[in-house]
Coordinates of C-alpha atoms in Angstrom, one line a residue:
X125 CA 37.0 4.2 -27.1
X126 CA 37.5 7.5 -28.7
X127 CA 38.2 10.8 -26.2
X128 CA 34.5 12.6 -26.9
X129 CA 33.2 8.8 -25.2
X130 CA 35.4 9.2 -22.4
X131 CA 34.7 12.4 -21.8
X132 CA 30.9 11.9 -21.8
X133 CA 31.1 8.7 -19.5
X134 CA 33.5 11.3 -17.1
X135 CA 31.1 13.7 -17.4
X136 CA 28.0 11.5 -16.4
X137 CA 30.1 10.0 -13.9
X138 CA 30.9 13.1 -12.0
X139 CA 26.9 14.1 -12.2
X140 CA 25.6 11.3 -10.9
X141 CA 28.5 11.8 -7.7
X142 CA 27.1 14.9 -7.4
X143 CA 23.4 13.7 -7.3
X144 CA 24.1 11.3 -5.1
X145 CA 25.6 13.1 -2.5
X146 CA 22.8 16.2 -2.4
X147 CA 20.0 13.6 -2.5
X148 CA 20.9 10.8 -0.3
X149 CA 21.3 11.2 3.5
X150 CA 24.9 10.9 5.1
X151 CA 25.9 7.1 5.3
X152 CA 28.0 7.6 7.9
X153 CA 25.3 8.4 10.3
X154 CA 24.8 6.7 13.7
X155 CA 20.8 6.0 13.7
X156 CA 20.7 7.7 17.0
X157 CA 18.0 10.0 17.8
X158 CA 18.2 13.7 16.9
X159 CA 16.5 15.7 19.5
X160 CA 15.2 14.2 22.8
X161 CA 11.5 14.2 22.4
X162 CA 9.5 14.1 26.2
X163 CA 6.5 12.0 25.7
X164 CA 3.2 12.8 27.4
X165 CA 1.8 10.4 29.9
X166 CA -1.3 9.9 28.4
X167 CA -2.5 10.5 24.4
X168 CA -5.8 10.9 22.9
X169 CA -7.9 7.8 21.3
X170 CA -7.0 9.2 17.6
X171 CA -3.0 9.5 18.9
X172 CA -3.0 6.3 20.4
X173 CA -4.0 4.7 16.9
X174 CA -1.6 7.5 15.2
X175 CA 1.0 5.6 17.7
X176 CA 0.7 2.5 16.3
X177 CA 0.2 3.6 12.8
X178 CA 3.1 5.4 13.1
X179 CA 5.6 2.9 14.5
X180 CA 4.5 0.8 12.0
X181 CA 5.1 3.1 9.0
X182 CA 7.6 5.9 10.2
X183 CA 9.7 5.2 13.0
X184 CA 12.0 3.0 11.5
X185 CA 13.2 6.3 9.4
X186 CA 11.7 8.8 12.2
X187 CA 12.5 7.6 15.3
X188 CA 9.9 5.9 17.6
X189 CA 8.9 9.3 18.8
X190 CA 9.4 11.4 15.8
X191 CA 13.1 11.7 17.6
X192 CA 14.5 11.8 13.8
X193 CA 17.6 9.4 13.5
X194 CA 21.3 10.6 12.8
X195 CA 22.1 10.1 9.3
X196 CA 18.5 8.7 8.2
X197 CA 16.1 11.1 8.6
X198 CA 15.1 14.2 10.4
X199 CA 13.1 14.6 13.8
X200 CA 9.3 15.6 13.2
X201 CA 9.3 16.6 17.2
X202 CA 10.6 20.3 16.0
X203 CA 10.6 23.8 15.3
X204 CA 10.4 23.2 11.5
X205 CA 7.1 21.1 11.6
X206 CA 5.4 23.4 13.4
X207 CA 2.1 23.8 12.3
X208 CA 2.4 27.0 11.5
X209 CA 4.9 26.4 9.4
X210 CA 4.1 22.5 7.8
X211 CA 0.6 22.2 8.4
X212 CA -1.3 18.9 9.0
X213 CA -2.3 18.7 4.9
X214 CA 1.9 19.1 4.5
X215 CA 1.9 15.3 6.2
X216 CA -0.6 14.4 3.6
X217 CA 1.3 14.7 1.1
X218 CA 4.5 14.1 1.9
X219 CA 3.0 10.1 2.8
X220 CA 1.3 10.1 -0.3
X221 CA 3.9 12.0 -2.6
X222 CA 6.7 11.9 -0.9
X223 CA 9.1 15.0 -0.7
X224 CA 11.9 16.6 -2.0
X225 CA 14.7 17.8 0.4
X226 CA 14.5 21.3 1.2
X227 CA 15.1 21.5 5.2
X228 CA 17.7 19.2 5.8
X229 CA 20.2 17.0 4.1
X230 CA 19.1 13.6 4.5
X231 CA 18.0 13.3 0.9
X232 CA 14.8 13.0 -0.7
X233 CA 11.5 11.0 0.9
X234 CA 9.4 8.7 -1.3
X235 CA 6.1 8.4 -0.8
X236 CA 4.5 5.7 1.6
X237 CA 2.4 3.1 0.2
X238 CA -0.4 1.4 1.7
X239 CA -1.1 4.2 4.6
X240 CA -4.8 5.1 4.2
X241 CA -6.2 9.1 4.7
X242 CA -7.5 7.6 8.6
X243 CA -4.3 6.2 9.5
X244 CA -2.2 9.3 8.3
X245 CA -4.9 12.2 10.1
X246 CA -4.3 9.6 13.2
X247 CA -0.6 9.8 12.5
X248 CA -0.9 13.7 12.6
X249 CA -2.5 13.5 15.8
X250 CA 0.3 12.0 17.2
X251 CA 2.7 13.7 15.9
X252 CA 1.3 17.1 17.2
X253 CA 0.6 15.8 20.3
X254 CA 3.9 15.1 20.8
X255 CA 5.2 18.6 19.5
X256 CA 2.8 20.0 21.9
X257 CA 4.2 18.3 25.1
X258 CA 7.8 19.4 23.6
X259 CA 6.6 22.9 23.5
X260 CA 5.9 22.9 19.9
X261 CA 2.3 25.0 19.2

């Protein structure tokens, strides 16, 4: 192989390090929860089916309670998702585009097939429900 090869496939090699590491959450994570999330003793009919909708789409990333897990992916029970700050449309779309880091370093979330526009407003029920018994408004 000539040098200019070399140096390309050096070059390309070091790029897609870097890529890697900005995009993709830290493997050396535990999968514990981040925050501690209380849960209310009772949820409304649309949070209930948000619950299950939501355990069966997003807490294997998320944490059962939106608790976020160490080295995977972030809590949803804080500050940040406020809905001031990521409204209930943000949810939307990051389940039906996916979305690119910007608050923390876990790397990038694809979208999430197969979760219809019910199942995702009952989803956003939960979730808010739970940021509000966390002191979240």
């Amino acid at each position: 192989m000539n040098k200019k090869v070399v140096a390309v496939l050096a070059l390309a090699l070091a790029g897609a390090a870097v890529w890697w590491t900005q995009n993709r959450q830290d493997s050396s994570g535990t999968g514990e929860p981040i925050v501690q999330v209380a849960v209310p003793s009772s949820l409304s009919p649309m949070a209930e089916q948000g619950k299950a909708a939501f355990d069966a789409n997003c807490a294997s990333c998320h944490g059962p309670t939106g608790s976020g897990r160490d080295g995977l992916a972030p809590p949803l029970i804080h500050k940040i998702y406020e809905p001031s700050h990521h409204s209930d449309m943000a949810f939307t779309l990051a389940v039906r585009q996916g979305v690119r880091a910007h608050h923390w370093r876990f790397g990038n979330m694809a979208p999430v097939d197969g979760v219809s526009d019910t199942s995702i407003k009952a989803i956003t029920s939960y979730i808010r429900e739970l940021q509000r018994a966390n002191g979240i408004q």
